[in-house]
PDB file of C-alpha atoms in Angstrom:
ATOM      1  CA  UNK A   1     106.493   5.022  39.570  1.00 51.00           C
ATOM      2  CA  UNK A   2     108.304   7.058  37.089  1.00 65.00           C
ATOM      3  CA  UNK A   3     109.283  10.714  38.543  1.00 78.00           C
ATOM      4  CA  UNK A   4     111.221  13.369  36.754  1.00 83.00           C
ATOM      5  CA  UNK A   5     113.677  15.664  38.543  1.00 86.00           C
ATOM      6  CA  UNK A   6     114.080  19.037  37.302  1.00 89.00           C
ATOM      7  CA  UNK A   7     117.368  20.853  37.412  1.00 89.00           C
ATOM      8  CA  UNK A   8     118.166  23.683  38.809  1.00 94.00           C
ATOM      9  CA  UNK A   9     115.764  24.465  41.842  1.00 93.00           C
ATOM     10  CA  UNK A  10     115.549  27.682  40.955  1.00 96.00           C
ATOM     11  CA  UNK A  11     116.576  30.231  37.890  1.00 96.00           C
ATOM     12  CA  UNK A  12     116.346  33.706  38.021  1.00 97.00           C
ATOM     13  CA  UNK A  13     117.027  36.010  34.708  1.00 97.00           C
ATOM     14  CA  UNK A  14     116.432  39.167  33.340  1.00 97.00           C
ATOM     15  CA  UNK A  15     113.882  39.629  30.438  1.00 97.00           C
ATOM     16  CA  UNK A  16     114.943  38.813  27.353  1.00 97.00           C
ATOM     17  CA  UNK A  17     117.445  36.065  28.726  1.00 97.00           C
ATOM     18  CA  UNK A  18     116.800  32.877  27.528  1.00 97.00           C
ATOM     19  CA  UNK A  19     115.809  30.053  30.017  1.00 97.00           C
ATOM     20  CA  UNK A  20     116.786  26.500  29.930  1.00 97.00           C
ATOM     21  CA  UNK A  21     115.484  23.583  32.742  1.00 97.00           C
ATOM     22  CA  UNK A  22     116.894  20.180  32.639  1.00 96.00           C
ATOM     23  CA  UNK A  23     114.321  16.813  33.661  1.00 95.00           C
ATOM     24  CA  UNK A  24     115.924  13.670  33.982  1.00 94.00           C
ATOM     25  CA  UNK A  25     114.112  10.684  34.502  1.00 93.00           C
ATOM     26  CA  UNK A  26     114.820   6.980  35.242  1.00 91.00           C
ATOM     27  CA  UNK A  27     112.888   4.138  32.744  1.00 86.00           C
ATOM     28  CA  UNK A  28     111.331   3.702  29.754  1.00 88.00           C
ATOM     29  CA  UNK A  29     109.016   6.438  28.454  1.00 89.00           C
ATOM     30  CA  UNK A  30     106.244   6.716  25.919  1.00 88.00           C
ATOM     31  CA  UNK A  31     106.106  10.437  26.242  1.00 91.00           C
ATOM     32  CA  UNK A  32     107.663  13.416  28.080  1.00 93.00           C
ATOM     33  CA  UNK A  33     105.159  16.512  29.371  1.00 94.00           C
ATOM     34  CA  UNK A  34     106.167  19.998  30.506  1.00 96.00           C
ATOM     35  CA  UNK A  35     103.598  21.896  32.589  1.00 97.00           C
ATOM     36  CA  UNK A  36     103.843  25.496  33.969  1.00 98.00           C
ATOM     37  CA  UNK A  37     102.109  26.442  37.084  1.00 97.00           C
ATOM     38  CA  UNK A  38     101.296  29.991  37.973  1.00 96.00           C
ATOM     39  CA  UNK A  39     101.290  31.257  41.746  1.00 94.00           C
ATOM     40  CA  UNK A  40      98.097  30.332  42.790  1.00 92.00           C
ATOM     41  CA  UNK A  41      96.661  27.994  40.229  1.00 95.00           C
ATOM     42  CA  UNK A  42      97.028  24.936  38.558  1.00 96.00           C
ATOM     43  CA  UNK A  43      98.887  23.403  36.430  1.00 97.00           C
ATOM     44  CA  UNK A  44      98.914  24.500  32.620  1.00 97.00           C
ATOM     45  CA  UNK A  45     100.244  21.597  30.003  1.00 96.00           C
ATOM     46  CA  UNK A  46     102.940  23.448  27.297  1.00 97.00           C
ATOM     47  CA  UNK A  47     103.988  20.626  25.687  1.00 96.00           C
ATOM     48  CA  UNK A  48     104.211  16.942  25.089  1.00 94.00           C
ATOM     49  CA  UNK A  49     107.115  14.766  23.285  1.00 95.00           C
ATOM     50  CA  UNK A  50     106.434  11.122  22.462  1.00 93.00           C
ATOM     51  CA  UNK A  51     109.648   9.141  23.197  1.00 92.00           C
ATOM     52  CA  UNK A  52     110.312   8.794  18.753  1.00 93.00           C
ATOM     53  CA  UNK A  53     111.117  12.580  19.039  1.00 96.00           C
ATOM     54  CA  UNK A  54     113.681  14.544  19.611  1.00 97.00           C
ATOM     55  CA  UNK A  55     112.679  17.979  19.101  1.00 98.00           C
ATOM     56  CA  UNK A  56     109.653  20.216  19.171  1.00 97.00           C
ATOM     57  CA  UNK A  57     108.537  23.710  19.238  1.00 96.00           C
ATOM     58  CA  UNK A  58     105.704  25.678  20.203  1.00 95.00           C
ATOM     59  CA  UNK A  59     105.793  29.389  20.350  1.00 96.00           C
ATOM     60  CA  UNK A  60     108.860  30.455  22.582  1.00 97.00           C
ATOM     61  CA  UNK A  61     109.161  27.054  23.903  1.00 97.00           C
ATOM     62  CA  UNK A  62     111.868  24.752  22.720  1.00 98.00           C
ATOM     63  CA  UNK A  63     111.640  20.787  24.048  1.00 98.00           C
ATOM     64  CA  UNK A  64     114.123  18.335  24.048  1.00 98.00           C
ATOM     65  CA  UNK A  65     114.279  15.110  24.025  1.00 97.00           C
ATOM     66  CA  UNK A  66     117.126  12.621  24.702  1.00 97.00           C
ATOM     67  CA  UNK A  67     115.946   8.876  25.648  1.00 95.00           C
ATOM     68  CA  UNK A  68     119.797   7.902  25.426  1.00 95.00           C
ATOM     69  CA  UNK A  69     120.845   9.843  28.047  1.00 95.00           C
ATOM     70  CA  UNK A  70     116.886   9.991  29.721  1.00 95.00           C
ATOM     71  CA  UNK A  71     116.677  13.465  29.906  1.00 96.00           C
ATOM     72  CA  UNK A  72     114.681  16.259  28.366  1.00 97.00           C
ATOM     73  CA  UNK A  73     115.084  20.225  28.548  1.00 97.00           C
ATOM     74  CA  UNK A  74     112.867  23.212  28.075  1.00 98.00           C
ATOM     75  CA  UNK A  75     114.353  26.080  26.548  1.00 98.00           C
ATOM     76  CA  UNK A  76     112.268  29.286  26.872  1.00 98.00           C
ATOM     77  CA  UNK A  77     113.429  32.084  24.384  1.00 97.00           C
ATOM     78  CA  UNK A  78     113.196  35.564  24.727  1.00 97.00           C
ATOM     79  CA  UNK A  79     112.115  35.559  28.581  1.00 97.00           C
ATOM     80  CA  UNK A  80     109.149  38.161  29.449  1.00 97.00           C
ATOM     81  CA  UNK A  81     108.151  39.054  33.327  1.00 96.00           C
ATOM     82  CA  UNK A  82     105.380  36.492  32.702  1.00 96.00           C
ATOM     83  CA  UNK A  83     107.078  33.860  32.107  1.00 97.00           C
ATOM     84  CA  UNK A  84     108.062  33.944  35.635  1.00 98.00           C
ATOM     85  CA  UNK A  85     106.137  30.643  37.075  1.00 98.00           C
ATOM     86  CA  UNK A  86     107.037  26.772  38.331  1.00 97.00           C
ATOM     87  CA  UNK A  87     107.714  24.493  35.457  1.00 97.00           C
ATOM     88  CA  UNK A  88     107.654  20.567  35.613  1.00 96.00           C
ATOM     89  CA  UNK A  89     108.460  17.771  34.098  1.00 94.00           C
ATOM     90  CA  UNK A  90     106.012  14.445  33.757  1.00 93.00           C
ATOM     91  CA  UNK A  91     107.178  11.103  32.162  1.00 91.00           C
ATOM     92  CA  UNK A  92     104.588   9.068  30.647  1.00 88.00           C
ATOM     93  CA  UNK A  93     105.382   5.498  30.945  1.00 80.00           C
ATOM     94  CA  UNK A  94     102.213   2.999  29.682  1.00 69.00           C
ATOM     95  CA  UNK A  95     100.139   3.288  32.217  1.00 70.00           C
ATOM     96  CA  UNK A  96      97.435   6.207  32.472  1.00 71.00           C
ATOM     97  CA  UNK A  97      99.388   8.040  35.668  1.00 78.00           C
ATOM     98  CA  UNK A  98     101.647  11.274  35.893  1.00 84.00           C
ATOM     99  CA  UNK A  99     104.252  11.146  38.597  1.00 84.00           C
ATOM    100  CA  UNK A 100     105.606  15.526  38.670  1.00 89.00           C
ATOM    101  CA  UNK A 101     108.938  16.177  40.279  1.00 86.00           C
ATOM    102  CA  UNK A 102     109.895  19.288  42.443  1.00 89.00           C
ATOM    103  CA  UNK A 103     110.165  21.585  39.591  1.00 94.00           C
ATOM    104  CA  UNK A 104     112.564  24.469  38.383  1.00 96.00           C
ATOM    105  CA  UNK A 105     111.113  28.374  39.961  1.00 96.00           C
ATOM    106  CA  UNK A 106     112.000  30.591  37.289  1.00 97.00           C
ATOM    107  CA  UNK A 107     112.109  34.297  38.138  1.00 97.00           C
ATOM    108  CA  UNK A 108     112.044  36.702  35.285  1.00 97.00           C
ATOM    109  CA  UNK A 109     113.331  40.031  36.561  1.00 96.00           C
ATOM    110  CA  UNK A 110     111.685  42.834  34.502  1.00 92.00           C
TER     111      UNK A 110
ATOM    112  CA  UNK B   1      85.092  26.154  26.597  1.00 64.00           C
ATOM    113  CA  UNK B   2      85.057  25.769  29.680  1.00 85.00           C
ATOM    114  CA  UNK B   3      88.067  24.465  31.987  1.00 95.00           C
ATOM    115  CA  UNK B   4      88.073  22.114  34.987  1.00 97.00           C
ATOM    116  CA  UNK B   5      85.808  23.719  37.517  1.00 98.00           C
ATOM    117  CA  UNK B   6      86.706  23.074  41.266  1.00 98.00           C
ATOM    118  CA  UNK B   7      84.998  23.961  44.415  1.00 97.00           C
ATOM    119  CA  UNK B   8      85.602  25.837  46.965  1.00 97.00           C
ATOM    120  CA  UNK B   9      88.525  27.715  46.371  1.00 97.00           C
ATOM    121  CA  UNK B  10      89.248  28.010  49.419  1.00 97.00           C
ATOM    122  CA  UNK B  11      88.294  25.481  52.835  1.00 97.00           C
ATOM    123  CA  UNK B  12      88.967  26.512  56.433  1.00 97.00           C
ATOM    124  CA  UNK B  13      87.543  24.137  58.983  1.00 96.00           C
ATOM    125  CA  UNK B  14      88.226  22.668  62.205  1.00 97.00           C
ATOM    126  CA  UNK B  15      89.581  19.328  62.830  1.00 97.00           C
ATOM    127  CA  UNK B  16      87.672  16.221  62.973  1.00 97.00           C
ATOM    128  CA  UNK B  17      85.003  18.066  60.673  1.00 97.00           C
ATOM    129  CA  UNK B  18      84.039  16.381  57.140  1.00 97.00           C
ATOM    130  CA  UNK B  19      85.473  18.602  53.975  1.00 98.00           C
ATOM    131  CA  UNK B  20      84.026  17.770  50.737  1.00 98.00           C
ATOM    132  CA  UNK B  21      85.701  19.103  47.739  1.00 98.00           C
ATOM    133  CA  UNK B  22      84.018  18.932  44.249  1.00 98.00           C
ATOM    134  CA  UNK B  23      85.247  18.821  40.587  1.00 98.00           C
ATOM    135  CA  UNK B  24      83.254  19.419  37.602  1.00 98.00           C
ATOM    136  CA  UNK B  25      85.940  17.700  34.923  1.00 98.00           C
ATOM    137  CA  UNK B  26      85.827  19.119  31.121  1.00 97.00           C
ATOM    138  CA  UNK B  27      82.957  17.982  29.294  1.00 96.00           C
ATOM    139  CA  UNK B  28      83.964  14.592  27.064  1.00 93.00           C
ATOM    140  CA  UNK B  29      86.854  13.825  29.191  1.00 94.00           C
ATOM    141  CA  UNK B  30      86.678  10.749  30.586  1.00 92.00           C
ATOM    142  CA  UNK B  31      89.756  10.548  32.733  1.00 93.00           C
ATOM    143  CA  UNK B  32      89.704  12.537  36.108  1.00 95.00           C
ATOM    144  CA  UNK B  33      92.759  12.884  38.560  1.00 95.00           C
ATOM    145  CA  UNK B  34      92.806  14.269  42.481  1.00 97.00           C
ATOM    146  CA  UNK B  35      96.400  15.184  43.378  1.00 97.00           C
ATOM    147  CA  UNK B  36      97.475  17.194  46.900  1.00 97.00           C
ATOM    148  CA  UNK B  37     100.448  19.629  46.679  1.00 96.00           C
ATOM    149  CA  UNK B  38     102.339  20.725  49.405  1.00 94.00           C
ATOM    150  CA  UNK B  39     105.582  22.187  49.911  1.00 90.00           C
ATOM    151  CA  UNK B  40     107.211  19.479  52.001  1.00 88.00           C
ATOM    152  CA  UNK B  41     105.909  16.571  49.690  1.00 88.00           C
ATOM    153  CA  UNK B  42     105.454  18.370  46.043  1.00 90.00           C
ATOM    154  CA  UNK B  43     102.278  17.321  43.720  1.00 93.00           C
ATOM    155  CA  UNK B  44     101.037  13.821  44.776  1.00 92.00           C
ATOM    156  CA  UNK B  45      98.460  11.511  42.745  1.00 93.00           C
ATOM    157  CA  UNK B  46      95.678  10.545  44.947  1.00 96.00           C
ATOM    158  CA  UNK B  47      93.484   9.149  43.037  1.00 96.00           C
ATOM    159  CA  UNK B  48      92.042   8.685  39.182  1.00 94.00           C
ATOM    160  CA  UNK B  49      89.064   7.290  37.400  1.00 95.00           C
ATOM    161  CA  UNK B  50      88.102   6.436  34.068  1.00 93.00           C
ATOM    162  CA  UNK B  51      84.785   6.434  32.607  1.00 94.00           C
ATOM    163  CA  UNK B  52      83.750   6.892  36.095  1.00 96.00           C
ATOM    164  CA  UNK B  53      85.586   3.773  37.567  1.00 96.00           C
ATOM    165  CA  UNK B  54      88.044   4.409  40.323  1.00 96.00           C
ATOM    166  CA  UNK B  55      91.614   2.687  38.667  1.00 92.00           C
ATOM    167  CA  UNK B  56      94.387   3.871  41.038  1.00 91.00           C
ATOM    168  CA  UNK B  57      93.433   4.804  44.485  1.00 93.00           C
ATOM    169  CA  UNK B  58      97.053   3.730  45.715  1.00 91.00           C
ATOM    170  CA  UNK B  59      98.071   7.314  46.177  1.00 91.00           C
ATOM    171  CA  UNK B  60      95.192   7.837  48.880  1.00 95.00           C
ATOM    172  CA  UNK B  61      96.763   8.839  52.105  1.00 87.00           C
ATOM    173  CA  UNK B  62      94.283   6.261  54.350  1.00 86.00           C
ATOM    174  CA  UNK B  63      90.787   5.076  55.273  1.00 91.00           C
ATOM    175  CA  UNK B  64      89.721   8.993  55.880  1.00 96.00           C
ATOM    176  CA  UNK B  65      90.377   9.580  52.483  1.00 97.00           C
ATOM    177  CA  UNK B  66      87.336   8.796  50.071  1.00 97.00           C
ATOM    178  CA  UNK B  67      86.800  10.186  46.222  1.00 98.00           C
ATOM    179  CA  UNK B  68      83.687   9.289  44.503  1.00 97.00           C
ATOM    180  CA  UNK B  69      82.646   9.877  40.650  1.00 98.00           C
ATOM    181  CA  UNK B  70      78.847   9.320  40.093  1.00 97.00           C
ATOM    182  CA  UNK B  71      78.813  10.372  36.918  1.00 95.00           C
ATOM    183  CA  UNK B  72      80.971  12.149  33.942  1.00 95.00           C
ATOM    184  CA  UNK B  73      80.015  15.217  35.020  1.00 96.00           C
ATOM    185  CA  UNK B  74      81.150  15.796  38.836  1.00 97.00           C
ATOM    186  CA  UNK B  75      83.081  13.961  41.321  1.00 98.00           C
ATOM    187  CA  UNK B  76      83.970  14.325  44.664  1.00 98.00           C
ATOM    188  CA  UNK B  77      87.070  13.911  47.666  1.00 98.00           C
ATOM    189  CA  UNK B  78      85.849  13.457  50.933  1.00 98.00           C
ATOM    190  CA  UNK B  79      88.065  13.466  53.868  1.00 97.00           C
ATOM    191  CA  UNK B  80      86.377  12.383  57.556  1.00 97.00           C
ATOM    192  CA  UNK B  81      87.295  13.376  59.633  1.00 96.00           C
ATOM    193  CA  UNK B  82      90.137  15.978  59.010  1.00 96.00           C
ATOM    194  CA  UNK B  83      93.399  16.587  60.379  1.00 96.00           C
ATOM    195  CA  UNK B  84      95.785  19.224  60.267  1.00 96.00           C
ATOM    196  CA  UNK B  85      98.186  17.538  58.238  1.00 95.00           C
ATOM    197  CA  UNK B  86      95.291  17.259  55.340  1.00 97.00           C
ATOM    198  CA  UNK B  87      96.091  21.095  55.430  1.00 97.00           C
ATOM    199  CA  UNK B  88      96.997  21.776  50.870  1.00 97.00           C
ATOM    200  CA  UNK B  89      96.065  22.711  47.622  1.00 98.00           C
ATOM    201  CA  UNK B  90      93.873  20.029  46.333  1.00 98.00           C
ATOM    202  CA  UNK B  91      93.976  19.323  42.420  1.00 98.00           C
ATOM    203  CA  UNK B  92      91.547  18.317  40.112  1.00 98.00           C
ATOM    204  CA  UNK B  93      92.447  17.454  36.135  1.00 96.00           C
ATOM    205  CA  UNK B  94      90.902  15.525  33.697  1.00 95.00           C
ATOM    206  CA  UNK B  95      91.993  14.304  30.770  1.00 93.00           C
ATOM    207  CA  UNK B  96      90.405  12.983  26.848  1.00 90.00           C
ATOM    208  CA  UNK B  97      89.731   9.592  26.113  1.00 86.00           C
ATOM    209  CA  UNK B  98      93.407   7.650  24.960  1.00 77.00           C
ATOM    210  CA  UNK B  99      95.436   6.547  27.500  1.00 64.00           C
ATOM    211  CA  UNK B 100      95.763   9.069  29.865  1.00 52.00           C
ATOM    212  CA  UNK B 101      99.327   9.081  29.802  1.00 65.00           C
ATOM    213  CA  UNK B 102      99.264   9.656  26.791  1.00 79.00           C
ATOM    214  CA  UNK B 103      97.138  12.730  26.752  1.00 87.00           C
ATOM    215  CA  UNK B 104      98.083  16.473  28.618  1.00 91.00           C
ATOM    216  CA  UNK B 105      96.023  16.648  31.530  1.00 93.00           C
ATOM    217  CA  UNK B 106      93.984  20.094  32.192  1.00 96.00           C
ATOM    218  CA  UNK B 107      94.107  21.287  36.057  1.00 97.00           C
ATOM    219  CA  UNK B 108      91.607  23.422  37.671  1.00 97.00           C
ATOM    220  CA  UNK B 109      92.626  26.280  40.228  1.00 96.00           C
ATOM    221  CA  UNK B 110      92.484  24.109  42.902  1.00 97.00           C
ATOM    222  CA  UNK B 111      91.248  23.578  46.385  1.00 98.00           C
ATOM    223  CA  UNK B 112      93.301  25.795  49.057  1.00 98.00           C
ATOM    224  CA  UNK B 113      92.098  23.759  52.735  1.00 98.00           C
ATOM    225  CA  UNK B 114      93.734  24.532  56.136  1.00 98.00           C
ATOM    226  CA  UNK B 115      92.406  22.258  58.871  1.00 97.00           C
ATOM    227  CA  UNK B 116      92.703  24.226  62.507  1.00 96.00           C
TER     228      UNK B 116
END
């Protein structure tokens, strides 16, 4: 099954910073999802990217999407001490199933 | 409206005992999804349905392992007997009709079960 990997591990910045994570992946996607998961809870979807894009934006969230090089990024502007949370990344291939990496821990130090 | 509703939150019991964990999924979603997330082996599918039909139980760990969905409004993952190493966070998401893929998936706060 398709898996992503995120890159790095683990970030830590100070507020205000911006905040980019890296997911590279291995075959053919129809879509690309980025989730955030709190301490604690589950998983929250930020945004999707169907494999005919290359960029999108929602809020303070920047997505990327390279199927060349099959890899996407997350850019988070303008950090705040909430932001501070596991992020992953899910390809979508056809079938109905998400396969999440390891995910980036991003620290935002107030 | 409201999210994906799981219970308990939390599940201590001994092993060899059954543990039943339920999931109410968002109402006119008709995908559901169980995954298990630990820190030695990440987020794991276990199991989904659609429309109530189990489609990919591949993910299911063995024979102790059962998930049922009697209808579009509750399911249930049933482990008997329990082990230890069934010790995680147990996931429930569901997901609106299209190809599930295709669709973001909304997670509830999860099961937290530690098996003594």
């Amino acid at each position: 099954s398709q898996q992503g990997e995120e890159d790095p591990q683990a970030l830590s910045i100070q507020e205000g910073e911006n905040a980019t994570m890296n997911c590279s992946y291995k075959t053919s996607i129809n879509n690309l999802q980025w989730y955030r998961q709190n301490s604690g809870r589950g998983l929250v979807h930020l945004i999707l990217i169907r494999s005919n894009e290359r960029e999108k934006h929602s809020g303070r969230l920047r997505v990327t999407l390279d199927t060349s090089k099959k890899s996407s990024s997350l850019l988070i502007t303008a950090s705040r001490a909430a932001d501070t949370a596991s992020y992953f990344c899910a390809p979508a291939t056809s079938g109905s199933r998400l396969t999440f990496g390891e995910g980036t821990q991003l620290t935002v130090n107030p | 409206d409201a999210g994906v509703i799981q219970s308990p939150r939390h599940e201590v019991t001994e092993m060899g005992q059954e543990v039943t964990l339920r999931c109410k999924p968002i109402s006119g979603h008709d995908y559901l999804f169980w995954y298990r997330q630990t820190m030695m082996r990440g987020l794991e599918l276990l199991i989904y349905f659609n429309n109530n039909v189990p489609i990919d139980d591949s993910g299911m760990p063995e024979d102790r392992f059962s998930a049922k969905m009697p209808n579009a409004s509750f399911s249930t993952l049933k482990i008997q007997p329990s082990e230890p190493r069934d010790s995680a966070v147990y996931f429930c998401a569901s997901s609106p009709p299209g190809q599930g893929g295709n669709q973001p998936q909304h997670f509830g706060d999860g099961t937290r079960l530690s098996i003594l």
